[in-house]
Coordinates of N, CA and C in Angstrom, one line a residue:
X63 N 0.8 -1.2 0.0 CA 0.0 0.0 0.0 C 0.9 1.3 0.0
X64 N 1.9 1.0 0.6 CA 2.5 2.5 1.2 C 3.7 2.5 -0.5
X65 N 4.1 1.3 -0.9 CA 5.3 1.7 -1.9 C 6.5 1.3 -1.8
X66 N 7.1 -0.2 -2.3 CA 8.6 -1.0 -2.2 C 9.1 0.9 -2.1
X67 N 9.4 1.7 -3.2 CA 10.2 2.4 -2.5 C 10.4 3.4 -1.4
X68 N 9.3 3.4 -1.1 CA 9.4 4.0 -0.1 C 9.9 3.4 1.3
X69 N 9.8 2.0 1.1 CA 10.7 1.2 2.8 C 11.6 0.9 2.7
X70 N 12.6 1.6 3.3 CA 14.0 0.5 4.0 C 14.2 -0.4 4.6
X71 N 14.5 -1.7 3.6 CA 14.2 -3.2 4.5 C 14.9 -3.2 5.5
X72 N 14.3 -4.2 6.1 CA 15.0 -4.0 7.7 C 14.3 -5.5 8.7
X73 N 14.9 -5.7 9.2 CA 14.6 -6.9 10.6 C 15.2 -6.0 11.8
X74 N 14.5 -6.9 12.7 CA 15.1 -7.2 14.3 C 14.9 -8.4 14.6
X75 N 16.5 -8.9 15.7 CA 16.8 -9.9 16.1 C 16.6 -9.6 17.3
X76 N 15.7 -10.2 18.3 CA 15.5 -10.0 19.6 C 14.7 -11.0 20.0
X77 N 15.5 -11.2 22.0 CA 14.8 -11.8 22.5 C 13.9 -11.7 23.0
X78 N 12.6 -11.3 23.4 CA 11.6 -10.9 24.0 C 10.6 -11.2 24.4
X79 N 9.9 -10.9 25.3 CA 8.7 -11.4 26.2 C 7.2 -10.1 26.0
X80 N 6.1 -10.7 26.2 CA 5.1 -9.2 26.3 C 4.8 -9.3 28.0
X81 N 4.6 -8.3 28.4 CA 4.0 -8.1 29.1 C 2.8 -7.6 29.3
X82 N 1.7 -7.1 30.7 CA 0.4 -6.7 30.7 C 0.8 -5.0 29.5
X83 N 1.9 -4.5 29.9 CA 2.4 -3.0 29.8 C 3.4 -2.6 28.5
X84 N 3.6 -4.1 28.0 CA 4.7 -3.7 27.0 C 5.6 -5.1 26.6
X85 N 6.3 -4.9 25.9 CA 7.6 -5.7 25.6 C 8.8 -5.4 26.0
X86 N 9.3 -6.9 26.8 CA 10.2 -6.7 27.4 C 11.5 -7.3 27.0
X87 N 13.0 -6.6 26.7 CA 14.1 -7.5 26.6 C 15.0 -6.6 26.8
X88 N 16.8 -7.5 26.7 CA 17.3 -7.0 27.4 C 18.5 -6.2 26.3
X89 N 18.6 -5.4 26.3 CA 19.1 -4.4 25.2 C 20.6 -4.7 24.7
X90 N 21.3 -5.3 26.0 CA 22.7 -5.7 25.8 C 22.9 -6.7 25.2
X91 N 21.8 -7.6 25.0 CA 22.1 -8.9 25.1 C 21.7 -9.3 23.5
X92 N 20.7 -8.2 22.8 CA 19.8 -8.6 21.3 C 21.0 -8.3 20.3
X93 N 20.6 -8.6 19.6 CA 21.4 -8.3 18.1 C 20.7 -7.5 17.9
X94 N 19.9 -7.3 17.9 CA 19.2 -5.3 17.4 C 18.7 -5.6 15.7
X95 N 18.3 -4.2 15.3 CA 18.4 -4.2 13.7 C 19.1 -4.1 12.7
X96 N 18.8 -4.7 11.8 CA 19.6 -5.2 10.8 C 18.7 -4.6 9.5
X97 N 19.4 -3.6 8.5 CA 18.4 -2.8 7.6 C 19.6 -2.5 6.7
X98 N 19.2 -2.7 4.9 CA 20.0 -2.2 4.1 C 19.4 -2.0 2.8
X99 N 19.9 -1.2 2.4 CA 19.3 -1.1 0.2 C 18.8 -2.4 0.0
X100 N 18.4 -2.8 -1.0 CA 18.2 -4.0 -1.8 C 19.7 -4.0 -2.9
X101 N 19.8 -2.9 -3.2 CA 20.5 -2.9 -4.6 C 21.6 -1.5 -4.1
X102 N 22.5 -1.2 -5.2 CA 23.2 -0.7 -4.8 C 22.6 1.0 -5.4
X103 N 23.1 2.2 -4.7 CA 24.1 2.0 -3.5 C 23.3 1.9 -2.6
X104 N 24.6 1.2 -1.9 CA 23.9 0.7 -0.5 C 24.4 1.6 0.7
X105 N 25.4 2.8 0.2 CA 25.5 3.5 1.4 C 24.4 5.0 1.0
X106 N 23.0 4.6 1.0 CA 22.4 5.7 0.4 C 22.1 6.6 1.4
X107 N 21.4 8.2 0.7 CA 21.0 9.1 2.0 C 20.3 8.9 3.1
X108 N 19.3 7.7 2.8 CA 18.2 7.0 3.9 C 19.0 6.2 4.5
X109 N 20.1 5.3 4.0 CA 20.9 4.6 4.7 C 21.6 5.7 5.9
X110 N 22.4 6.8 5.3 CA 23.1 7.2 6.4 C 22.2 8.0 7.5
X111 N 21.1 8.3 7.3 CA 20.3 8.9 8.1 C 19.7 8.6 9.1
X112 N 19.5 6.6 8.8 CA 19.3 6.0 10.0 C 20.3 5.9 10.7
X113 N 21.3 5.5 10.1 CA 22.9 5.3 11.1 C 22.5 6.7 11.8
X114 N 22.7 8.0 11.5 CA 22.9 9.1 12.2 C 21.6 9.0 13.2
X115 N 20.4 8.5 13.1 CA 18.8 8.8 13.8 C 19.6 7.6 15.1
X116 N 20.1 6.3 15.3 CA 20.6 5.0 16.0 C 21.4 5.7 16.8
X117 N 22.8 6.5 16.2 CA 23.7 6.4 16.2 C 24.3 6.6 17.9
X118 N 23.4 8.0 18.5 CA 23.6 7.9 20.1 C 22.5 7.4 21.0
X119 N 21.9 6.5 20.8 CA 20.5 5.5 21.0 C 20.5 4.6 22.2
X120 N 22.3 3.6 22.0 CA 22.2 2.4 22.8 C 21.6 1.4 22.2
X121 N 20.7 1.7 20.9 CA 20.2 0.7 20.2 C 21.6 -0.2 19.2
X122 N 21.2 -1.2 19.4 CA 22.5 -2.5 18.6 C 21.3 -2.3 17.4
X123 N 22.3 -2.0 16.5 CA 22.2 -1.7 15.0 C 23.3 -1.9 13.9
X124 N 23.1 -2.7 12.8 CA 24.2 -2.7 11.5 C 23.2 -2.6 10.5
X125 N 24.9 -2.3 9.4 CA 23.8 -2.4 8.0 C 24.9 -3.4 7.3
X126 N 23.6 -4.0 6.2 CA 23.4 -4.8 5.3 C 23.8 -4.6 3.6
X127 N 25.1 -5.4 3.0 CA 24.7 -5.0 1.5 C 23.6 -6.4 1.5
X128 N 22.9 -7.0 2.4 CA 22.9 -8.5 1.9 C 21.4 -8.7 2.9
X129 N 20.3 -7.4 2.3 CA 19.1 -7.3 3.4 C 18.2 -8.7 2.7
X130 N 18.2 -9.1 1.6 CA 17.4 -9.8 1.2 C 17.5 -11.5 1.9
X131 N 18.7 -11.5 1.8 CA 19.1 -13.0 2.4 C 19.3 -12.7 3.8
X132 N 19.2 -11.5 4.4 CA 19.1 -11.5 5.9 C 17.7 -11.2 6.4
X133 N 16.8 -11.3 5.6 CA 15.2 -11.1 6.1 C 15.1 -12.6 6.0
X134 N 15.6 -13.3 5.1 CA 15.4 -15.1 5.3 C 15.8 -15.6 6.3
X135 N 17.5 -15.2 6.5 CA 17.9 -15.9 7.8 C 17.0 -15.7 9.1
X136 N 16.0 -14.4 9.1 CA 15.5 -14.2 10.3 C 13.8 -15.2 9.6
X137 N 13.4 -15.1 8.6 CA 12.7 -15.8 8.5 C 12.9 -17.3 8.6
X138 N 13.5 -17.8 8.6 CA 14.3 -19.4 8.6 C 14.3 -19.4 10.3
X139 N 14.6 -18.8 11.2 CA 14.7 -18.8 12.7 C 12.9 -19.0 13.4
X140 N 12.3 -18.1 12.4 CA 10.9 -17.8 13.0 C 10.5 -19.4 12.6
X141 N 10.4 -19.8 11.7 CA 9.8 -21.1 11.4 C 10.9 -22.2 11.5
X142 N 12.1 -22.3 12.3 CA 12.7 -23.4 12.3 C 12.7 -23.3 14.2
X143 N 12.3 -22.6 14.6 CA 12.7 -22.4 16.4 C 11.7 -22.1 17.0
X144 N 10.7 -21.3 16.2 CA 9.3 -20.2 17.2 C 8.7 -22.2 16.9
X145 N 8.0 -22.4 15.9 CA 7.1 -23.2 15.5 C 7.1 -24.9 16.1
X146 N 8.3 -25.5 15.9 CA 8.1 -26.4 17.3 C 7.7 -26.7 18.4
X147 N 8.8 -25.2 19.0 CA 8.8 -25.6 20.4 C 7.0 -24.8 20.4
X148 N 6.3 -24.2 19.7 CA 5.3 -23.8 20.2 C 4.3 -25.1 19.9
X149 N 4.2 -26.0 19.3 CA 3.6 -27.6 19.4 C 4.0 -28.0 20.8
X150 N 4.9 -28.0 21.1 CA 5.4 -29.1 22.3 C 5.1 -28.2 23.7
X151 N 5.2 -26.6 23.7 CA 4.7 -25.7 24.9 C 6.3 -26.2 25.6
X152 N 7.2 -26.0 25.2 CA 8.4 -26.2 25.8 C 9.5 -25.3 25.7
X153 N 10.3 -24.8 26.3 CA 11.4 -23.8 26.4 C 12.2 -24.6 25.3
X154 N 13.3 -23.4 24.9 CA 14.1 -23.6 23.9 C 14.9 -25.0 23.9
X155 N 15.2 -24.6 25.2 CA 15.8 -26.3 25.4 C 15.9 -27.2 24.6
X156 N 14.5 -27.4 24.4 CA 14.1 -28.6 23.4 C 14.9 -28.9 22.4
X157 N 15.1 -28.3 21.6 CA 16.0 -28.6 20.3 C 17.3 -29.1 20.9
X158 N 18.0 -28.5 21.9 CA 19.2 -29.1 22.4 C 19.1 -30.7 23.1
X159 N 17.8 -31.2 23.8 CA 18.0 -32.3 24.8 C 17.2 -33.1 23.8
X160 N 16.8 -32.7 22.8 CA 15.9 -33.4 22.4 C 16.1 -34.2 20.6
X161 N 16.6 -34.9 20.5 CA 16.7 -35.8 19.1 C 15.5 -35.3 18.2
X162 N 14.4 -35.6 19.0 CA 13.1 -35.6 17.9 C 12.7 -33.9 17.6
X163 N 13.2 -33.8 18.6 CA 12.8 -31.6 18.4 C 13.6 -31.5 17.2
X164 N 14.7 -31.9 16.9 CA 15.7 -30.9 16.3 C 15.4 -32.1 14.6
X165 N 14.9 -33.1 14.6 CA 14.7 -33.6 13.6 C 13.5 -32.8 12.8
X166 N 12.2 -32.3 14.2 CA 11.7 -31.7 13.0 C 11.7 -30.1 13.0
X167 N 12.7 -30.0 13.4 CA 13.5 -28.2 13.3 C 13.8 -28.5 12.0
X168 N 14.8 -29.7 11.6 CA 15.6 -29.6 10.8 C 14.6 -30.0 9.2
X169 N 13.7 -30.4 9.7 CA 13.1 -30.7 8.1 C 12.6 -29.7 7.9
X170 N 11.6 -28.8 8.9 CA 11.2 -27.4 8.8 C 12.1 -26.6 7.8
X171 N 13.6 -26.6 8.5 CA 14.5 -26.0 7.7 C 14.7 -26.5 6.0
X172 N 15.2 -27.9 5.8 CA 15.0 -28.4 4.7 C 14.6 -27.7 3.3
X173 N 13.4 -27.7 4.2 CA 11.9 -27.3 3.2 C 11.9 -25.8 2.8
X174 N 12.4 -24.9 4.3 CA 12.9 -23.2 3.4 C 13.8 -23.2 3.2
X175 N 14.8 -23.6 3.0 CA 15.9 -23.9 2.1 C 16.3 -23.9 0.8
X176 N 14.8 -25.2 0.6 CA 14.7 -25.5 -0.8 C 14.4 -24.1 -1.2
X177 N 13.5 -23.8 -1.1 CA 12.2 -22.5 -1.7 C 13.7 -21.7 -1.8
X178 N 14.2 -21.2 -0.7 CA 15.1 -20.4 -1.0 C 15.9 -19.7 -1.8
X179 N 16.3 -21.2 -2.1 CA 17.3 -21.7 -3.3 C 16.7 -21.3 -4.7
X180 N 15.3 -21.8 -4.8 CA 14.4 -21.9 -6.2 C 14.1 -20.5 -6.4
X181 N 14.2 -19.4 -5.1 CA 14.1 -18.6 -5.8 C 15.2 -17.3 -5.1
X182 N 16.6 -18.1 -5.7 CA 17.5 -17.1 -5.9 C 18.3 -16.7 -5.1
X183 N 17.7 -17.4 -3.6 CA 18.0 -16.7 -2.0 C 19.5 -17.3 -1.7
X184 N 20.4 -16.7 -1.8 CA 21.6 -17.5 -1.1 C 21.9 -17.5 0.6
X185 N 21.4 -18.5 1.4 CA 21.2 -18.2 3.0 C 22.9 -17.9 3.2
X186 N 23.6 -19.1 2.5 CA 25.2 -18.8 2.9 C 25.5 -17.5 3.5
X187 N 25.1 -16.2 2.6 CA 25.6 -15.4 2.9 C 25.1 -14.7 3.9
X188 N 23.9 -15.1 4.4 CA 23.9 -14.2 5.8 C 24.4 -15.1 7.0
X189 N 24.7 -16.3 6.6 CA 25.4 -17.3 7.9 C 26.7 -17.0 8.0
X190 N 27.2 -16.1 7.0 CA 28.4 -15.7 7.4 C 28.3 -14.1 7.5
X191 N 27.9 -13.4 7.8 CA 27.9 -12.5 8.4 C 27.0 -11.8 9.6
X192 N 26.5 -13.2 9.7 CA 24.8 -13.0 11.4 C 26.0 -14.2 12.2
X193 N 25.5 -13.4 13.5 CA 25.4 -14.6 14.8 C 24.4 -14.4 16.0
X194 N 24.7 -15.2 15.8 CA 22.9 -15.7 17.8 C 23.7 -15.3 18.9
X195 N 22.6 -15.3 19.6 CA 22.1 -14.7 20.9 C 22.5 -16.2 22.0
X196 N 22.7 -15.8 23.2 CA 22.8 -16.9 24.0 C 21.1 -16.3 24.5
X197 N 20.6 -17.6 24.7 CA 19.4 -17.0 25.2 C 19.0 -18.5 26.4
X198 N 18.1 -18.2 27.6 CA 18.1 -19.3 28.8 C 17.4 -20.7 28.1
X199 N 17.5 -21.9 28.2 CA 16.9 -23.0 27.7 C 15.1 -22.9 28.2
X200 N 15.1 -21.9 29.0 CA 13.5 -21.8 29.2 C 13.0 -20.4 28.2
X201 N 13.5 -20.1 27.4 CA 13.0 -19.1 26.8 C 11.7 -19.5 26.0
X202 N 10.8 -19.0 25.5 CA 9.5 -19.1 24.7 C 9.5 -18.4 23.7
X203 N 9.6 -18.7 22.7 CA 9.8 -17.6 21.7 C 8.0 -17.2 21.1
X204 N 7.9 -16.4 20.1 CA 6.8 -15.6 20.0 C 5.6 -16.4 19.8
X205 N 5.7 -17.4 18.8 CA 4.5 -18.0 18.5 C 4.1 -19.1 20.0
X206 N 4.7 -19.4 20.7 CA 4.6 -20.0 21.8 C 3.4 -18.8 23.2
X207 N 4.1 -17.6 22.8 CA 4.2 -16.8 23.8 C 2.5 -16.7 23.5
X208 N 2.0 -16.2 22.2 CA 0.8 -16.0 21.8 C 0.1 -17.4 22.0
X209 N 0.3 -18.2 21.7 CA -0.5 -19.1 22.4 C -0.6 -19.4 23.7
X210 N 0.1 -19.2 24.3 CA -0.1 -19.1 25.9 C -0.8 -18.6 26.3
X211 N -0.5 -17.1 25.8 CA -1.5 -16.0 26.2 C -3.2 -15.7 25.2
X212 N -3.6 -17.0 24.7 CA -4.3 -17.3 23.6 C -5.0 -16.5 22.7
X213 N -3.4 -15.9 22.2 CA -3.8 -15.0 20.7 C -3.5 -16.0 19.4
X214 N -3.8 -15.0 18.8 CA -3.8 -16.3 17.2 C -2.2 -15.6 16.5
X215 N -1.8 -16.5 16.5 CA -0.3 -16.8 16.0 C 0.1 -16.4 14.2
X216 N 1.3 -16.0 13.8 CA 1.7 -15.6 12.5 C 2.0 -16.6 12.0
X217 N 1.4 -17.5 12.1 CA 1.6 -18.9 11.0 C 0.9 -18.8 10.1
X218 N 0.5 -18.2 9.7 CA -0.1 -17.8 8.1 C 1.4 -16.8 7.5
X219 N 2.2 -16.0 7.9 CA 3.5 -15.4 7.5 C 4.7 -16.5 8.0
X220 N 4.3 -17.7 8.4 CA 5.6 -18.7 8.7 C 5.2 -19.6 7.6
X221 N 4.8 -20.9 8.1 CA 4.7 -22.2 7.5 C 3.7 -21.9 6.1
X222 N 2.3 -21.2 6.9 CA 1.7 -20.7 5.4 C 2.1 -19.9 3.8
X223 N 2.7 -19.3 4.4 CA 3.9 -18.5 3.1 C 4.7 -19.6 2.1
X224 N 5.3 -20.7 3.3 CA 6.0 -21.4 2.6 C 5.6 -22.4 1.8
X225 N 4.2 -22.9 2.4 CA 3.6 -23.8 1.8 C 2.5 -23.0 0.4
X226 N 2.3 -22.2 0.3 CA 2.2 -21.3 -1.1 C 3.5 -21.3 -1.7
X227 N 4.3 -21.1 -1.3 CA 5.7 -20.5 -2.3 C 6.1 -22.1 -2.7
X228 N 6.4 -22.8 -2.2 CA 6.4 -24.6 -2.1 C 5.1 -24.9 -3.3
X229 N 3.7 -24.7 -3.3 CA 3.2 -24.7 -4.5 C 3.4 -24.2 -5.9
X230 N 3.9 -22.9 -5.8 CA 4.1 -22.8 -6.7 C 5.5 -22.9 -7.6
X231 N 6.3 -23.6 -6.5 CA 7.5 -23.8 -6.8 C 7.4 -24.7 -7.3
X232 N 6.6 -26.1 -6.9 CA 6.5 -27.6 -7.3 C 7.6 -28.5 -6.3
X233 N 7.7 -27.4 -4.6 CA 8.5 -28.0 -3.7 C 7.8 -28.7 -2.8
X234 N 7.7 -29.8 -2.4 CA 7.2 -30.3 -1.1 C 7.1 -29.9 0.3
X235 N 6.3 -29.7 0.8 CA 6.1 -28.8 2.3 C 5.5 -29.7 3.1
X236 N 6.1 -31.0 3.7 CA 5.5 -31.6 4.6 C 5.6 -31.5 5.6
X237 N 6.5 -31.0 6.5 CA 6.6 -30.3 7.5 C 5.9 -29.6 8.0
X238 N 5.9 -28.4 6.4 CA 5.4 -27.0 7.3 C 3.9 -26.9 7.4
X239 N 3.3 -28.1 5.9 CA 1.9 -28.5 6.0 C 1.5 -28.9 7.3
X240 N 1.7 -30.1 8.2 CA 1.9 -30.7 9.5 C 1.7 -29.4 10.1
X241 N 2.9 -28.5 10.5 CA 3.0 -27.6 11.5 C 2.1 -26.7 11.3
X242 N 1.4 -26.2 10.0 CA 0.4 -24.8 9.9 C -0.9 -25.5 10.5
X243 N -1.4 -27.1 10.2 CA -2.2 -27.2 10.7 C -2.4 -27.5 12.3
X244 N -1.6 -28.3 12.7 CA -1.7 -28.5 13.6 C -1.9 -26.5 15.3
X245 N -0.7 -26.1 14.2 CA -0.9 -24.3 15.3 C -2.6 -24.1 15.3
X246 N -2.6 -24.2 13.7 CA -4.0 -23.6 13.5 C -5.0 -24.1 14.4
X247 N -5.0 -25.6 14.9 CA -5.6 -26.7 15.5 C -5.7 -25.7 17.1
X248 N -3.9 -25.6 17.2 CA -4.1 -24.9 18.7 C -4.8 -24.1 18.4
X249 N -5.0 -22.9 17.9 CA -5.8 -21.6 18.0 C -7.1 -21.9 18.2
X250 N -7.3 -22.7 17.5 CA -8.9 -23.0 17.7 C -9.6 -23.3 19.2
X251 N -8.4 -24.3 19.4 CA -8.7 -25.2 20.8 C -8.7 -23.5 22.4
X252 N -7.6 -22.9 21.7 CA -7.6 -21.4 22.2 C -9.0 -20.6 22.5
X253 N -9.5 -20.9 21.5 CA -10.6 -20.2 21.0 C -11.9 -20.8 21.5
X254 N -11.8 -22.1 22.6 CA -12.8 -22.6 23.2 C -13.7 -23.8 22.1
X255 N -13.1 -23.8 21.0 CA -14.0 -24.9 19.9 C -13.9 -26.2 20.5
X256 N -13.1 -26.6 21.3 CA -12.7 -28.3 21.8 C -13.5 -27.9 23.0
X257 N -14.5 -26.9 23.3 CA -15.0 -27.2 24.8 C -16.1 -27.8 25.1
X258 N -15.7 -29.4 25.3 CA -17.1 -30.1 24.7 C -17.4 -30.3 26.1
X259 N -18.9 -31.0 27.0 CA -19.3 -30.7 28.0 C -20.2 -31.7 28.1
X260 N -19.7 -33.0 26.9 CA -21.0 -33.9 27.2 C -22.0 -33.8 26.7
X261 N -22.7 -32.8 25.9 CA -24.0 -33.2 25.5 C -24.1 -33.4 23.5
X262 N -23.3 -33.2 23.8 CA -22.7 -33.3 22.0 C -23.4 -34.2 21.4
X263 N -23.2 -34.0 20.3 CA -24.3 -35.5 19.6 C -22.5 -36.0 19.4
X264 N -22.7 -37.5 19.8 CA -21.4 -38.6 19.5 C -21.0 -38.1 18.3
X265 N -19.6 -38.6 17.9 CA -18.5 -39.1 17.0 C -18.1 -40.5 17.0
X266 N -18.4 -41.0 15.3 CA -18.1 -42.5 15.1 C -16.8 -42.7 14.9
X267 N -15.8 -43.2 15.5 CA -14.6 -43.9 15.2 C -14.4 -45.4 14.4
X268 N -13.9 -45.1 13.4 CA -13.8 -46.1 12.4 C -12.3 -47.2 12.2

């Protein structure tokens, strides 16, 4: 609506929690934003104006010749890390203690990889110039946090996206198919649809 040219792409990497009053994290600890041209130049006048708007902030901030493949890498985190552990209701931990967590982290991954690839995205290059966060093995990341707190989740911008872009790619999304429905499943159940009470007309099991 507003106009590719008119936005400077851009992410944040952060750890965070909501509260009743706000969002909470810890400023030392995030990687902050990450924002750059698409195309060159990439040290343009809107470029240097954010650097100067950050610059005495305290906010952790860099820039990007390489914003395209670093909105993936943070997209590849949201659907390889948020979307699990938010099936299982388990701190990050999981992936580390856990064989079967991290097998289906990794096919999650797999699957935006492929798409990635098919359309032009080279992740290489933001794995070599990003790094993570130490963050506590009880952390909850976002799509978790919203279901806790029983809001409806961005799994239509995670696993959904992919499983369109996987259509029309002619990529397989079994994973992310599995995981969009099943969130979806939780939201519902969120949403009081499973609150059966007994008077229901039966269900035949076959």
């Amino acid at each position: 609506r507003i106009g590719a040219a008119h936005v400077l792409p851009a992410l944040i990497k952060v750890a965070s929690h909501r509260t009743g009053d706000g969002v909470r994290f810890d400023p030392e600890t995030t990687i902050g934003i990450i924002y750059g041209e698409l195309t060159a130049p990439f040290d343009s006048d809107r470029v240097q104006a954010v650097r100067a708007l950050f610059a005495d902030t305290g906010i952790h901030f860099r820039v990007t010749e390489h914003i395209r493949e670093e909105i993936w890498s943070k997209f590849r985190l949201n659907v390889c890390n948020n979307l699990p552990q938010a099936i299982l209701g388990a701190g990050v931990g999981c992936y580390r203690d856990s064989v079967h967590m991290k097998a289906i982290s990794d096919g999650l991954r797999r699957e935006l990889e492929a798409i990635a690839t098919a359309r032009g995205i080279d992740l290489r290059i933001a794995d070599a110039v990003s790094h993570g966060c130490a963050v506590p093995a009880t952390a909850r990341y976002s799509t978790l946090q919203d279901l806790d707190a029983g809001r409806h989740t961005e799994i239509d911008m995670f696993s959904g996206a992919l499983m369109r872009m996987g259509k029309e790619l002619g990529i397989p999304t079994p994973y992310n198919e599995y995981t969009y429905h099943m969130i979806k499943a939780m939201e519902e159940k969120n949403d009081g649809l499973f609150d059966y009470d007994g008077t229901e007309e039966p269900t035949w099991a076959k």
